XYZ file of C-alpha atoms in Angstrom:
377
model
C -11.647 28.968 -9.574
C -12.523 26.087 -11.913
C -14.329 23.139 -10.290
C -12.443 19.922 -10.047
C -13.334 17.048 -12.371
C -15.357 14.257 -10.701
C -14.335 10.613 -10.328
C -17.343 8.332 -9.286
C -15.929 5.287 -7.669
C -18.110 2.229 -7.398
C -17.260 -0.610 -5.092
C -19.068 -3.591 -3.549
C -18.811 -2.678 0.085
C -16.635 -0.603 2.572
C -15.658 -3.468 4.638
C -11.987 -3.721 5.388
C -10.014 -5.151 2.467
C -7.119 -4.370 0.194
C -9.165 -2.719 -2.572
C -11.245 -0.684 -0.198
C -8.248 0.642 1.715
C -6.244 1.195 -1.452
C -9.048 3.524 -2.973
C -9.081 5.376 0.457
C -5.287 6.046 0.348
C -5.263 7.110 -3.312
C -8.467 9.100 -3.673
C -7.914 11.061 -0.518
C -4.723 12.487 -1.964
C -6.121 13.579 -5.274
C -5.392 17.294 -6.128
C -6.948 17.583 -9.665
C -10.133 15.406 -9.139
C -12.949 15.272 -6.736
C -13.617 11.691 -5.561
C -17.113 10.501 -4.784
C -17.603 6.811 -3.665
C -20.630 4.687 -3.985
C -20.697 1.393 -1.990
C -23.381 -0.891 -3.342
C -23.970 -3.450 -0.607
C -24.208 -3.815 3.163
C -20.862 -3.306 5.097
C -19.479 -0.017 6.018
C -16.565 -0.599 8.359
C -14.398 1.978 6.516
C -17.144 4.579 5.813
C -16.328 7.040 8.617
C -12.574 6.864 7.717
C -13.488 7.838 4.119
C -15.608 10.711 5.353
C -12.822 11.882 7.767
C -10.428 11.981 4.851
C -12.782 14.343 2.876
C -14.389 11.793 0.493
C -18.119 11.941 -0.092
C -19.581 8.521 0.477
C -23.001 7.274 -0.883
C -23.833 3.919 0.805
C -26.704 2.236 -0.809
C -26.608 -0.739 1.580
C -28.290 -3.236 -0.624
C -28.545 -6.840 0.579
C -26.442 -9.321 -1.395
C -29.357 -10.862 -3.324
C -30.894 -7.579 -4.507
C -32.097 -7.638 -8.112
C -29.609 -5.942 -10.383
C -32.246 -3.648 -12.049
C -32.966 -2.138 -8.637
C -29.309 -1.444 -8.079
C -28.927 0.050 -11.548
C -31.883 2.453 -11.075
C -30.348 3.839 -7.867
C -26.888 4.016 -9.419
C -28.225 5.726 -12.593
C -29.843 8.425 -10.561
C -26.580 9.100 -8.768
C -24.696 9.284 -12.115
C -27.260 11.693 -13.545
C -27.050 13.910 -10.398
C -23.301 13.961 -9.906
C -22.295 14.107 -13.613
C -18.800 12.645 -13.302
C -16.161 12.694 -15.972
C -14.861 9.340 -14.890
C -16.619 6.193 -13.478
C -14.176 3.852 -11.866
C -15.467 0.544 -10.646
C -13.568 -1.979 -8.506
C -14.366 -5.631 -7.663
C -16.323 -8.001 -9.894
C -19.827 -7.317 -8.933
C -19.385 -3.442 -9.245
C -17.514 -3.850 -12.515
C -20.275 -5.923 -14.102
C -22.966 -3.584 -12.954
C -20.956 -0.492 -14.094
C -21.057 -1.795 -17.574
C -24.830 -1.578 -17.770
C -25.014 2.155 -16.746
C -26.268 4.551 -19.485
C -23.568 7.321 -19.859
C -22.645 10.080 -22.247
C -19.799 9.260 -24.719
C -17.673 11.679 -22.960
C -17.901 9.885 -19.588
C -15.198 7.357 -19.449
C -15.557 3.995 -17.761
C -12.646 2.323 -15.932
C -12.553 -1.090 -14.301
C -9.829 -2.050 -11.897
C -8.368 -5.488 -12.041
C -7.297 -6.107 -8.436
C -7.463 -9.930 -7.973
C -6.068 -12.957 -9.908
C -9.653 -13.980 -10.339
C -9.268 -16.303 -13.291
C -5.781 -17.602 -12.676
C -5.096 -21.339 -12.814
C -4.085 -21.415 -9.190
C -7.520 -20.180 -8.114
C -9.379 -22.737 -10.253
C -7.189 -25.479 -8.908
C -8.283 -24.579 -5.274
C -12.039 -24.708 -6.016
C -14.538 -27.570 -5.747
C -16.120 -28.563 -9.156
C -19.328 -26.614 -8.233
C -17.542 -23.487 -7.264
C -15.186 -23.714 -10.268
C -18.270 -23.922 -12.512
C -19.736 -20.864 -10.875
C -16.509 -19.000 -11.354
C -16.318 -20.000 -15.063
C -19.916 -18.636 -15.490
C -18.787 -15.366 -14.009
C -15.838 -15.360 -16.298
C -18.159 -15.721 -19.282
C -20.262 -12.803 -18.014
C -17.168 -10.769 -17.582
C -15.860 -11.697 -21.143
C -19.289 -10.859 -22.819
C -19.384 -7.264 -21.319
C -15.701 -6.344 -21.243
C -15.891 -4.408 -24.501
C -18.026 -1.695 -22.775
C -15.074 -0.680 -20.592
C -12.883 2.228 -21.938
C -9.855 1.411 -19.800
C -8.474 -0.989 -17.223
C -6.239 -0.357 -14.217
C -4.380 -3.588 -13.297
C -2.767 -3.959 -9.843
C 0.058 -6.072 -11.260
C 1.606 -7.454 -14.475
C 0.453 -10.900 -13.301
C -3.139 -9.825 -13.177
C -2.857 -8.024 -16.418
C -1.528 -11.156 -18.166
C -4.213 -13.396 -16.635
C -6.932 -11.029 -17.583
C -5.704 -10.571 -21.162
C -5.740 -14.397 -21.527
C -9.098 -14.987 -19.722
C -11.087 -11.983 -21.104
C -9.273 -11.237 -24.369
C -8.778 -7.602 -23.368
C -6.692 -5.538 -25.778
C -3.286 -4.946 -24.018
C -3.467 -1.185 -25.147
C -6.458 -0.782 -22.872
C -4.701 -1.879 -19.592
C -2.235 0.057 -17.552
C -0.460 -1.504 -14.530
C -0.525 0.861 -11.578
C 0.592 -0.729 -8.359
C -1.119 -0.157 -4.924
C 0.728 2.520 -2.987
C 1.688 3.156 0.644
C 2.918 6.132 2.533
C 6.534 5.429 3.563
C 6.434 8.173 6.121
C 4.102 6.209 8.485
C 6.847 3.605 8.910
C 9.615 6.066 10.019
C 10.381 6.544 13.709
C 7.494 4.508 14.984
C 6.926 4.322 18.716
C 5.869 0.867 19.717
C 6.802 0.873 23.417
C 3.240 0.633 24.612
C 2.424 -2.226 22.301
C 5.577 -4.065 23.257
C 4.286 -4.732 26.677
C 1.261 -6.560 25.330
C 2.700 -8.373 22.338
C 6.448 -9.116 22.899
C 8.212 -10.538 25.874
C 11.869 -10.027 26.555
C 14.058 -12.156 24.157
C 11.013 -13.352 22.357
C 11.216 -13.644 18.465
C 7.983 -12.271 16.849
C 6.572 -13.322 13.516
C 3.679 -11.636 11.891
C 1.234 -12.338 9.067
C -1.182 -9.694 7.960
C -4.272 -10.510 5.796
C -7.812 -11.486 5.653
C -8.482 -14.729 7.367
C -9.438 -16.750 4.195
C -8.233 -19.941 2.721
C -6.117 -18.463 -0.176
C -4.065 -16.468 2.374
C -2.507 -19.596 3.606
C -2.833 -19.015 7.362
C -3.631 -22.596 8.107
C -0.440 -23.697 6.359
C 1.528 -21.220 8.459
C 0.000 -22.479 11.728
C 1.021 -25.958 10.863
C 4.619 -24.841 9.760
C 4.998 -22.677 12.868
C 4.112 -25.658 15.063
C 7.113 -27.411 13.629
C 9.358 -24.302 13.728
C 8.708 -24.019 17.487
C 10.463 -27.406 17.998
C 13.844 -25.696 17.130
C 12.881 -22.159 18.132
C 10.715 -22.364 21.197
C 11.174 -18.757 22.114
C 8.977 -17.637 19.222
C 5.499 -16.201 18.841
C 3.230 -15.785 15.806
C 0.826 -12.921 15.301
C -2.084 -13.382 12.841
C -3.458 -9.949 12.060
C -6.824 -9.708 10.159
C -10.349 -10.902 10.336
C -12.497 -13.211 8.209
C -14.449 -16.499 7.868
C -11.413 -18.733 8.534
C -11.113 -17.539 12.182
C -12.997 -20.536 13.581
C -10.870 -23.043 11.730
C -7.747 -21.245 12.851
C -8.893 -21.196 16.448
C -9.710 -24.873 16.302
C -6.207 -25.793 14.811
C -4.418 -23.655 17.233
C -6.253 -25.167 20.134
C -5.674 -28.758 18.811
C -1.931 -28.043 18.682
C -2.011 -26.512 22.123
C -0.434 -23.281 20.813
C -2.837 -20.604 22.371
C 0.152 -18.961 24.034
C 2.267 -19.116 20.896
C -0.087 -18.034 18.179
C -2.317 -15.043 18.756
C -5.225 -13.929 16.569
C -5.320 -10.170 16.838
C -8.192 -9.399 14.632
C -8.379 -6.273 12.456
C -5.919 -3.672 13.570
C -5.133 -0.027 12.732
C -1.678 -0.093 14.222
C 0.150 -2.062 11.552
C 3.276 0.181 11.490
C 3.651 -0.333 15.312
C 3.152 -4.071 15.042
C 5.728 -4.298 12.183
C 8.166 -2.358 14.175
C 8.104 -5.036 16.834
C 8.126 -7.867 14.261
C 11.301 -9.824 13.670
C 10.021 -11.679 10.610
C 7.032 -11.029 8.340
C 5.483 -14.144 6.862
C 3.173 -14.090 3.831
C 1.951 -17.600 2.727
C -0.734 -16.573 -0.036
C -1.743 -19.023 -2.813
C -2.710 -16.047 -5.083
C -3.037 -12.316 -4.624
C -3.804 -9.070 -6.249
C -0.931 -6.683 -5.465
C -0.050 -7.617 -1.863
C -0.302 -4.312 0.144
C 0.674 -6.047 3.355
C 3.920 -7.206 1.787
C 4.694 -3.641 0.533
C 4.152 -2.402 4.103
C 6.662 -4.975 5.356
C 9.143 -3.661 2.732
C 8.590 -0.010 3.883
C 9.054 -1.102 7.575
C 12.431 -2.872 6.726
C 11.153 -6.138 8.181
C 12.657 -9.460 7.023
C 10.129 -11.241 4.721
C 9.424 -14.872 4.118
C 6.756 -15.198 1.388
C 5.281 -17.611 -0.995
C 6.974 -17.526 -4.415
C 3.744 -16.716 -6.319
C 4.013 -14.365 -9.359
C 2.070 -11.510 -7.601
C 4.511 -11.596 -4.694
C 7.548 -11.794 -6.963
C 6.629 -8.439 -8.508
C 7.458 -7.001 -5.167
C 10.281 -9.148 -3.871
C 12.864 -11.664 -5.092
C 15.769 -13.787 -3.782
C 17.834 -10.603 -3.281
C 15.350 -8.998 -0.892
C 13.542 -11.848 0.859
C 13.243 -15.616 1.247
C 10.461 -17.467 -0.732
C 8.906 -20.873 -0.559
C 6.535 -22.844 -2.666
C 2.957 -21.909 -1.870
C 1.181 -24.730 0.016
C 4.384 -26.617 0.727
C 4.521 -26.672 4.464
C 7.925 -28.557 4.665
C 9.453 -25.728 2.454
C 7.925 -23.046 4.684
C 9.384 -24.688 7.779
C 12.666 -24.829 6.106
C 12.505 -21.007 5.167
C 11.364 -20.114 8.697
C 14.377 -21.839 10.142
C 16.707 -20.302 7.506
C 15.474 -16.829 8.187
C 16.900 -16.933 11.684
C 20.443 -17.944 10.419
C 21.105 -15.488 7.480
C 22.237 -11.859 7.442
C 19.405 -9.506 6.448
C 20.845 -5.983 6.303
C 21.479 -5.965 2.521
C 18.203 -7.634 1.676
C 16.316 -5.103 3.680
C 18.050 -2.119 2.092
C 17.224 -3.502 -1.336
C 13.541 -4.199 -0.458
C 13.130 -0.736 0.916
C 14.711 0.803 -2.261
C 12.301 -1.244 -4.385
C 9.393 -0.041 -2.258
C 10.250 3.659 -2.537
C 10.874 3.398 -6.356
C 7.672 1.434 -7.138
C 5.064 1.728 -4.385
C 5.351 5.294 -2.867
C 1.802 6.574 -2.583
C 2.547 10.025 -4.104
C 3.821 8.347 -7.242
C 0.748 6.209 -7.520
C -1.636 9.081 -7.129
C 0.176 11.040 -9.740
C -0.148 8.133 -12.140
C -3.915 7.855 -11.501
C -4.569 11.504 -12.123
C -2.377 11.682 -15.322
C -4.096 8.571 -16.697
C -7.578 10.105 -15.954
C -6.429 13.235 -17.962
C -5.168 11.251 -20.889
C -8.375 9.227 -20.963
C -10.655 12.182 -20.825
C -8.767 13.971 -23.698
C -8.316 10.840 -25.806
């Protein structure tokens, strides 16, 4: 039996995030390729899950400030030992490092574009110092982008931003969405969880995402405080972890909403939580391809989301309610409207869209077919 071709994935860490979980869900389903994953820096929350799913993991565990030549030496030794046909790097530090590896002409280098890194919205949210640092990163990215053979983009929005910011040839980019397994959202038993999270006749709102500024959770807390004035029998669950936790806790305490807004931290029972959820709220300022939004579509949960371009590749006015990102009054209005409209048709259309565009089996097939095309080009 012929050995499978090898894809060497390179990523910054294995902490819980959209890119890290996406690689896990896709690579663990490969049939034609053998995935090996190298994580460069400290952080291995998902390592055991990768191993459990049959993926070889090489954790280098470098500290964040490690000199690049030290990282490159270790990475080059792995490349020479494993002899992959494809190198596939994700997230900006890993992508920049991957471009400095010495590789045979037959070994193809792919970089994934997973965040709207250089979009106008991101620059607008940064301080002058941080915006200058980001622009320096953009210049480094631009100067080395020609070394990449091909790009996978999470969305059309990210593709367009990257073409503009980095001058990438559009023929070298393919949009492949993040996928989810629809079967895990079918016939979910949430009775045990119900006792802890949802009281009788309580309306449950859920937001899933890292606790960081661009995800908009502070806006949601402020809006939910106003929403409670008309809908007092409501509760908000914030699912995820991140550096914004302390700020969120302080705001929730200041508003005296400890019983109405719960910080659940990182969870592995999202299908069960969504089964209990009456409305899914997604207030991001910018995204990659919003996997949490796709999960809500598969779970047939009513969605209220910011009308940013990345979200609008998944939803629209026929499937969901949208509001202007950062506009708390508009968010309050849409939260109130959500309780008054009929959702059945919207949910059917959202589920149909999810099945057509985001089913994990289709995404895996696109990955492997594109790898084949690239190897034989």
